[in-house]
Short mmCIF file of C-alpha atoms in Angstrom, two decimals:
data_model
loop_
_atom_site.label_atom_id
_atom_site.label_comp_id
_atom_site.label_asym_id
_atom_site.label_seq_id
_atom_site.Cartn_x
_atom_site.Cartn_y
_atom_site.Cartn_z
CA UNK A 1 -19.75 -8.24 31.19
CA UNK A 2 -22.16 -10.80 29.95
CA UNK A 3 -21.27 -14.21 28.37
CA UNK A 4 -22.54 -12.70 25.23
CA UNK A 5 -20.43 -9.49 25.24
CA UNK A 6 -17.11 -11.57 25.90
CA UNK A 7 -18.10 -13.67 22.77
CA UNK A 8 -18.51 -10.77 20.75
CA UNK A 9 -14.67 -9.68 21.78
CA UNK A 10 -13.79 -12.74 21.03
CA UNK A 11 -15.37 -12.93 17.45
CA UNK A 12 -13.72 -9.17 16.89
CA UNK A 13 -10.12 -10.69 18.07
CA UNK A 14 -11.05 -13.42 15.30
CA UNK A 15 -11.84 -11.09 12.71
CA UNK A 16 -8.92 -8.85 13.58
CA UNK A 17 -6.67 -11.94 13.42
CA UNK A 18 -7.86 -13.18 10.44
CA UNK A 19 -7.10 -9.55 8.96
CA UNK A 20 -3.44 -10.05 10.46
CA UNK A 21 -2.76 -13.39 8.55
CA UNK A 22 -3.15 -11.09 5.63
CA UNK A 23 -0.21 -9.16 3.73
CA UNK A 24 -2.31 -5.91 2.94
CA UNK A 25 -5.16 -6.39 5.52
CA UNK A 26 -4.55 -4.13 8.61
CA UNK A 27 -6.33 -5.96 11.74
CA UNK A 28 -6.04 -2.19 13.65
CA UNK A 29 -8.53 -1.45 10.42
CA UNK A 30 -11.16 -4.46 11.42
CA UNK A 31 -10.77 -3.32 15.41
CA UNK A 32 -12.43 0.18 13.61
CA UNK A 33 -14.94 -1.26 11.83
CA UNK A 34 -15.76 -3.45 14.89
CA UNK A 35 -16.02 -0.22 17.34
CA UNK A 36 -12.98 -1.19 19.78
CA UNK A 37 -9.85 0.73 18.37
CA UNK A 38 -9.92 2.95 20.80
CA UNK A 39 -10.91 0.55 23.99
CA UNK A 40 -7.85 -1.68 22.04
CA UNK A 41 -5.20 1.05 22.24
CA UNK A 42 -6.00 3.05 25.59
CA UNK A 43 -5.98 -0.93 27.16
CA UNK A 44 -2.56 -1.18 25.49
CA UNK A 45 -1.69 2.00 26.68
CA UNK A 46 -2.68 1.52 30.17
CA UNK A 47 -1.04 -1.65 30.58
CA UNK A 48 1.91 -1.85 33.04
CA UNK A 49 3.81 -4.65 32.83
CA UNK A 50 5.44 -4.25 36.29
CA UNK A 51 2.50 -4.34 37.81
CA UNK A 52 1.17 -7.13 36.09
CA UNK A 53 4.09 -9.32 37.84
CA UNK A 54 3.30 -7.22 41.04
CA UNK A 55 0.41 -8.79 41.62
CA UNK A 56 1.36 -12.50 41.37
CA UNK A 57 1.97 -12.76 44.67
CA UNK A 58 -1.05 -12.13 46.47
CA UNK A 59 -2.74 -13.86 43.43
CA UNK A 60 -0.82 -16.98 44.38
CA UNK A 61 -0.15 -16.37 47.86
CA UNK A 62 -0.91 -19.52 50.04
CA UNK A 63 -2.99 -19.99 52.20
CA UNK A 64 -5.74 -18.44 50.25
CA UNK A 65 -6.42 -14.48 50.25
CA UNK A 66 -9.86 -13.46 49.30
CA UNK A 67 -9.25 -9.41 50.20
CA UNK A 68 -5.75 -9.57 48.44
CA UNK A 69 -7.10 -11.90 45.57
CA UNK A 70 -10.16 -9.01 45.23
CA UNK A 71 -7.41 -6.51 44.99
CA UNK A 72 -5.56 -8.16 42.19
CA UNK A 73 -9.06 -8.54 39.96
CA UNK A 74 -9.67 -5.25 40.67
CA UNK A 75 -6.26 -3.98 39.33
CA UNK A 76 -6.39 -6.22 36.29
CA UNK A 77 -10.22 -5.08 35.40
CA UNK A 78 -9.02 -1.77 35.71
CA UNK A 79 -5.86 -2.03 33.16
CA UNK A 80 -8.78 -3.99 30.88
CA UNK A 81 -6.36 -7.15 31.07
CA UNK A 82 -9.45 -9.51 30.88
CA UNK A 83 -10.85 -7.53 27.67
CA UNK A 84 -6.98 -8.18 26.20
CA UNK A 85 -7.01 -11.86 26.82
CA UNK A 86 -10.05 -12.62 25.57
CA UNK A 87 -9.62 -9.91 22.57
CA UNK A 88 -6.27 -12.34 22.19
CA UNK A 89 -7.53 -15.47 22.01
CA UNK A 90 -9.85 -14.67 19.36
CA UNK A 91 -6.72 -13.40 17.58
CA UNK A 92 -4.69 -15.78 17.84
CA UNK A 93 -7.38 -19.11 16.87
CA UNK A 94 -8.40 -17.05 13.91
CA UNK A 95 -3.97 -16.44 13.24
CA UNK A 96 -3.73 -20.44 12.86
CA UNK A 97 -6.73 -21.06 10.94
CA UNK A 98 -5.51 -18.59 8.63
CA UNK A 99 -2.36 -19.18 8.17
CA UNK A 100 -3.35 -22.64 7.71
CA UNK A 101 -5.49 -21.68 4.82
CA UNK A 102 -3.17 -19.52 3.12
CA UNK A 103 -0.06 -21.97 3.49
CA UNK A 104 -1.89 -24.31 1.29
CA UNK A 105 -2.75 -22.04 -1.25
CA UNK A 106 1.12 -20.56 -0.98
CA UNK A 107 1.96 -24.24 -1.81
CA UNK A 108 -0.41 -24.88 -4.25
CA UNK A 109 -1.06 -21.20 -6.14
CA UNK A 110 1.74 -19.31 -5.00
CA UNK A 111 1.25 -16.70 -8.41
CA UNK A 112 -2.81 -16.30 -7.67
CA UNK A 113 -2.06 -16.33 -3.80
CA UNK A 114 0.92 -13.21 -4.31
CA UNK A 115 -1.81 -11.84 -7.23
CA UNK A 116 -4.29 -11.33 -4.31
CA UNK A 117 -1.59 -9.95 -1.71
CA UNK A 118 -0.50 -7.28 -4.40
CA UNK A 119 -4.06 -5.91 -4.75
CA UNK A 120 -4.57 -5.48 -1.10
CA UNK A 121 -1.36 -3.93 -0.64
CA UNK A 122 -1.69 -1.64 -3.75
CA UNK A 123 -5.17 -0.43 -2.50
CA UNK A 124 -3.86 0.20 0.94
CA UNK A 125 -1.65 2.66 -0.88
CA UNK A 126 -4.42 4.34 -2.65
CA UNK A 127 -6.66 4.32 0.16
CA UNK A 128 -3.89 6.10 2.53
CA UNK A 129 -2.47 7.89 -0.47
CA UNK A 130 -5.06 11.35 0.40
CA UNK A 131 -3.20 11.18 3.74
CA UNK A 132 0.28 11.89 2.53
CA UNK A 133 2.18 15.21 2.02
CA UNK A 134 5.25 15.90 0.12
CA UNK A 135 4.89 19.73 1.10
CA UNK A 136 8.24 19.80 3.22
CA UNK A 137 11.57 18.68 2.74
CA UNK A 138 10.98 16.53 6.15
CA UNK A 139 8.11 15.16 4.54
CA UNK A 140 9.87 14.19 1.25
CA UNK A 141 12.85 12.70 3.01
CA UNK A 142 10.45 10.69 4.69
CA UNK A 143 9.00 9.59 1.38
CA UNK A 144 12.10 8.39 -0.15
CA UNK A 145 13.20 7.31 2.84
CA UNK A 146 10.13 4.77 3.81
CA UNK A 147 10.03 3.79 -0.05
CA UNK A 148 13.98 3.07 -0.76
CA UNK A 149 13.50 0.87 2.67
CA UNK A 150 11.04 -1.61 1.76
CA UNK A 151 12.33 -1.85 -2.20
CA UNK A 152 15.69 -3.08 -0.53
CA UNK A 153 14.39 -4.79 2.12
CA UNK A 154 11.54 -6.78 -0.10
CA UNK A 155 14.55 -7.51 -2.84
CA UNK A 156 16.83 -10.71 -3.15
CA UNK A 157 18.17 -9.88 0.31
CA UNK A 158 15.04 -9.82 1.90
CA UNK A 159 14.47 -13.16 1.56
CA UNK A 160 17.75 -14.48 2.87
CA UNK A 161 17.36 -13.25 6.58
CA UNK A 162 18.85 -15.89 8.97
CA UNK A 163 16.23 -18.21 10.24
CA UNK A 164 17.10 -17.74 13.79
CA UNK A 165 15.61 -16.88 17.14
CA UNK A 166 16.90 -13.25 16.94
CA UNK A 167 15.69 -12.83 13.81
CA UNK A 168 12.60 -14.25 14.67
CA UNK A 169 11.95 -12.07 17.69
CA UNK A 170 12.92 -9.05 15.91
CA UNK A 171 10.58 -9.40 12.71
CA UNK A 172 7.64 -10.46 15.43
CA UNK A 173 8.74 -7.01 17.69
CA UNK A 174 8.52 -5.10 13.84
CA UNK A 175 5.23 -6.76 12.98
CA UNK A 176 2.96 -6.29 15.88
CA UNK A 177 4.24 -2.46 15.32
CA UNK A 178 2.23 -2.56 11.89
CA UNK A 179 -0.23 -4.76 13.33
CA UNK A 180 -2.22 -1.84 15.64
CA UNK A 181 -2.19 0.81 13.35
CA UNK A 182 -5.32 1.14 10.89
CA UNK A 183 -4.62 0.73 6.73
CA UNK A 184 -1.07 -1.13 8.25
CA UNK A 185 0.01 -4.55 7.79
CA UNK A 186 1.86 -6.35 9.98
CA UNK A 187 1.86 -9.12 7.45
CA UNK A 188 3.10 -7.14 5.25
CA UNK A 189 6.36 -6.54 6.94
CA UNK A 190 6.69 -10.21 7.23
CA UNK A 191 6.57 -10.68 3.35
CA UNK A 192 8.87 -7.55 2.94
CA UNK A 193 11.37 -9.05 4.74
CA UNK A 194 11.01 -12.66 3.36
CA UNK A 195 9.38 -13.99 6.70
CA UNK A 196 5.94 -14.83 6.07
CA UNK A 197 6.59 -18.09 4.10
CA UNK A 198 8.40 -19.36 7.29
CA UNK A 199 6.07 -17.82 9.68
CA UNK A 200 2.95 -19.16 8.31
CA UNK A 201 5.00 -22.23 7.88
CA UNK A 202 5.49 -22.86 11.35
CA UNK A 203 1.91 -22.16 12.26
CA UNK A 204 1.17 -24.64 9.75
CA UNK A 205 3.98 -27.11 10.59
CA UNK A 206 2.97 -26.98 14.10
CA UNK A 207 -0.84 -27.58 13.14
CA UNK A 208 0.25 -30.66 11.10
CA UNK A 209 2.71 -32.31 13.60
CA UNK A 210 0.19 -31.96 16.58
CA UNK A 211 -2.65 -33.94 14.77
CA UNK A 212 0.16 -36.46 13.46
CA UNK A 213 1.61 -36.87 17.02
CA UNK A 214 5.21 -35.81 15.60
CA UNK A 215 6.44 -34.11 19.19
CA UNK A 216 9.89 -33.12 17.49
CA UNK A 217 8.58 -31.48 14.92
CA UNK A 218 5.65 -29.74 16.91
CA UNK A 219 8.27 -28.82 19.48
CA UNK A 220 10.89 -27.02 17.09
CA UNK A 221 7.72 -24.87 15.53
CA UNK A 222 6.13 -23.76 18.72
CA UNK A 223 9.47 -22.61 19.62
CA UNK A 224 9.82 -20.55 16.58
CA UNK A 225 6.35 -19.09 17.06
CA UNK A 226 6.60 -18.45 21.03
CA UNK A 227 10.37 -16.33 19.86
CA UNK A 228 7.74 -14.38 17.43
CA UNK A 229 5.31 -14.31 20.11
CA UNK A 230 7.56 -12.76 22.94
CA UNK A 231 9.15 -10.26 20.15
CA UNK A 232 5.43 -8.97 19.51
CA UNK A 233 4.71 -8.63 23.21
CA UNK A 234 7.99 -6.56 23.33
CA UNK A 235 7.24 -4.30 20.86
CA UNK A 236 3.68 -4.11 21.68
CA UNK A 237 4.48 -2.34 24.95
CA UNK A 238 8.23 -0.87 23.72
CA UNK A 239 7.80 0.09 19.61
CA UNK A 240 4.12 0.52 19.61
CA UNK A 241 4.39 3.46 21.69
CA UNK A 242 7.39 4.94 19.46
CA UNK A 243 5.06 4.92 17.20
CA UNK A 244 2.32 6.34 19.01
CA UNK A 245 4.29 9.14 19.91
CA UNK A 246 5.71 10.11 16.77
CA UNK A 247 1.84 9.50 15.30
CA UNK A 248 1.55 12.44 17.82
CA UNK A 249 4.58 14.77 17.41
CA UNK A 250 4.98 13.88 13.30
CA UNK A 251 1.76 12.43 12.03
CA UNK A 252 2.06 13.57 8.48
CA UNK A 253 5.59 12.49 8.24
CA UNK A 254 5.18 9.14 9.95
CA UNK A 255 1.95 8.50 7.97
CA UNK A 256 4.08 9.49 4.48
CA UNK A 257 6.68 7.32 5.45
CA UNK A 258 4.88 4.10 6.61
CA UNK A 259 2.51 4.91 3.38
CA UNK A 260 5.90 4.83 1.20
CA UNK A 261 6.93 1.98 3.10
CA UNK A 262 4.02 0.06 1.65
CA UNK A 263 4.26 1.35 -1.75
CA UNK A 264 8.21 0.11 -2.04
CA UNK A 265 6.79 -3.87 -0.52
CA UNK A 266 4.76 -3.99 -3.52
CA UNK A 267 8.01 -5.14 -4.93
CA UNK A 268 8.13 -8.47 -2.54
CA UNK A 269 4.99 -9.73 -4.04
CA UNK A 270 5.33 -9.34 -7.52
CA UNK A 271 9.13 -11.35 -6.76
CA UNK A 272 7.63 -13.73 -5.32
CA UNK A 273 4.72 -14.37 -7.70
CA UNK A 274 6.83 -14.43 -10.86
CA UNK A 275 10.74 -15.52 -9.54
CA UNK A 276 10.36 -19.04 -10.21
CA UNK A 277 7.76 -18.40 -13.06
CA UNK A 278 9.95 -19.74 -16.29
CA UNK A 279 8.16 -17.15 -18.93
CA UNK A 280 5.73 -14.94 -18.55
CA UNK A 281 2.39 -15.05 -21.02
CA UNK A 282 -0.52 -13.24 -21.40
CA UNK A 283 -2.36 -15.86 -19.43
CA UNK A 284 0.13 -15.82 -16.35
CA UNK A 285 -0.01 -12.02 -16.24
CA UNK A 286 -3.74 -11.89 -17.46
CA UNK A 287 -4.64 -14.08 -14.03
CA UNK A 288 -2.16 -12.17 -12.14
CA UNK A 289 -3.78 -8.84 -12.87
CA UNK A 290 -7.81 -10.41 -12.52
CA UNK A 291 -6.85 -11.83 -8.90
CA UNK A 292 -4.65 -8.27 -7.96
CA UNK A 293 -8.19 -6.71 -8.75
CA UNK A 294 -10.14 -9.30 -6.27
CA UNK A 295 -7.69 -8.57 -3.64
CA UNK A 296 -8.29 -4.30 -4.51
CA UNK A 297 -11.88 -4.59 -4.18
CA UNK A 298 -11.86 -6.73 -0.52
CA UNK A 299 -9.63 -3.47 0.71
CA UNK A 300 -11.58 -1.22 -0.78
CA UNK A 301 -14.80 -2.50 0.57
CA UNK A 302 -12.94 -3.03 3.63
CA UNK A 303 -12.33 0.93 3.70
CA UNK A 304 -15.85 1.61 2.84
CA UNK A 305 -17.11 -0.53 5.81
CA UNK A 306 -14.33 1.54 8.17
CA UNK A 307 -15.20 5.10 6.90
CA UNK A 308 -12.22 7.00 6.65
CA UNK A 309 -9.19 5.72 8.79
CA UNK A 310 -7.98 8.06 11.80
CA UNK A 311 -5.01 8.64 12.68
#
């Protein structure tokens, strides 16, 4: 591939990951409108761990060989590993300018910044709603099941998860789930479950203490974010394909539940927006509603710009 091809991978991963910063914003969605869904989930199909570590030794074998060296490209380029990194890196640069962005406005607006996360979410629903059938029991159960899930999980408790590395790695093994599929947020299951505060926090946190030289501080939230980066490379190659499969054996139930999943989260933002609020007025609720209805129409034209989302 040209230099120019890799960039535009790159700028795809960017867009993607600045979709994935998002509570309501699926980045599996922006890999459709881009074209590479598919290249993005036969790569992450096709990739073999094992084989990955297989190949480190003639990689790094000394003294120097070129035949086993040629062999090891070849394997990678054939599992699309170099399409991955590079897909990844645009990803992740885009994840920490994001985040960046929308811890500041989660300090500063928290009410307009949840406002704009409930409209995305709530048009997510609608979008996907066409999709879901309540024709079976099975598919019913699913329903209530998804729904009664995320109203729990995105209540009071939610929010008091233990911040530790297990929890960490097991919200980041959850997330990257949501992540891949199109009209899913992994975000989303981060504010559900009262971790996106702290996860954007620590991408933010470490921003801050790098460029202020702090190494303490910059060491204790890498940590935190390489625990949530090694639980989303687990589940990438362990849940994601769970989910695959049942996509393939279940679709309509899977795609009712993770629909009613959404639909019961809509309860984390609208906690979060007005908790701390001390009364509600027309005004507070007034600019609530007008920024829910920004966030609607970015989905919606979001949708438009994807067609309609495959399964």
């Amino acid at each position: 591939m040209s230099v120019r091809a890799w960039l535009g991978v790159y700028l795809r991963g960017a867009a993607m990951g600045a979709a994935d910063a998002v509570p309501g914003v699926s980045g599996g969605t922006i890999a459709l409108i881009t074209g590479i869904y598919t290249r993005l989930i036969d790569a992450i199909a096709g990739l073999d761990p094992r084989a990955c570590f297989a190949l480190l030794g003639p990689a790094v074998r000394t003294p120097i060989d070129a035949d086993a060296r040629a062999t090891v490209r070849d394997e990678l380029v054939g599992m699309d590993v170099p399409f991955l990194c590079v897909l990844g890196i645009g990803v992740v640069s885009a994840v920490v300018t994001v985040a960046n962005v929308v811890q500041y406005f989660l300090t500063t607006d928290p009410v307009a910044t949840y406002a704009f996360f409930f409209g995305l979410v709530l048009a997510s629903v609608l979008v996907l709603a066409g999709d879901v059938s309540l024709g079976t029991p099975r598919h019913v159960a699913a329903a209530v099941g998804g729904f009664a899930l995320a109203f729990v999980a995105s209540g009071s408790a939610g929010a008091h998860l233990p911040a530790n590395p297990v929890t960490t790695f097991l919200v980041g093994a959850l997330a990257i789930c949501a992540m891949v599929l199109p009209g899913i947020s992994g975000s989303l299951i981060l504010l559900t479950l009262g971790q996106y505060d702290r996860m954007t926090g620590a991408v933010h946190g470490a921003t801050a203490a790098a460029f202020a030289g702090d190494v303490g501080a910059f060491g204790e939230h890498v940590t935190t974010l390489v625990v949530f980066a090694v639980g989303a490379f687990v589940g990438l190659l362990s849940s994601a394909r769970v989910v695959a499969w049942a996509f393939e054996h279940y679709r309509t139930a899977t795609l009712t539940f993770l629909v009613a999943l959404m639909a019961g989260a809509l309860r984390a933002p609208l906690r979060l927006a007005f908790g701390d609020v001390p009364a509600l007025d027309v005004a507070v609720v007034g600019r609530f509603v007008l920024l829910a209805l920004v966030g609607a129409v970015v989905l919606v034209a979001l949708e438009r710009a994807s067609g309609t989302v495959g399964y």
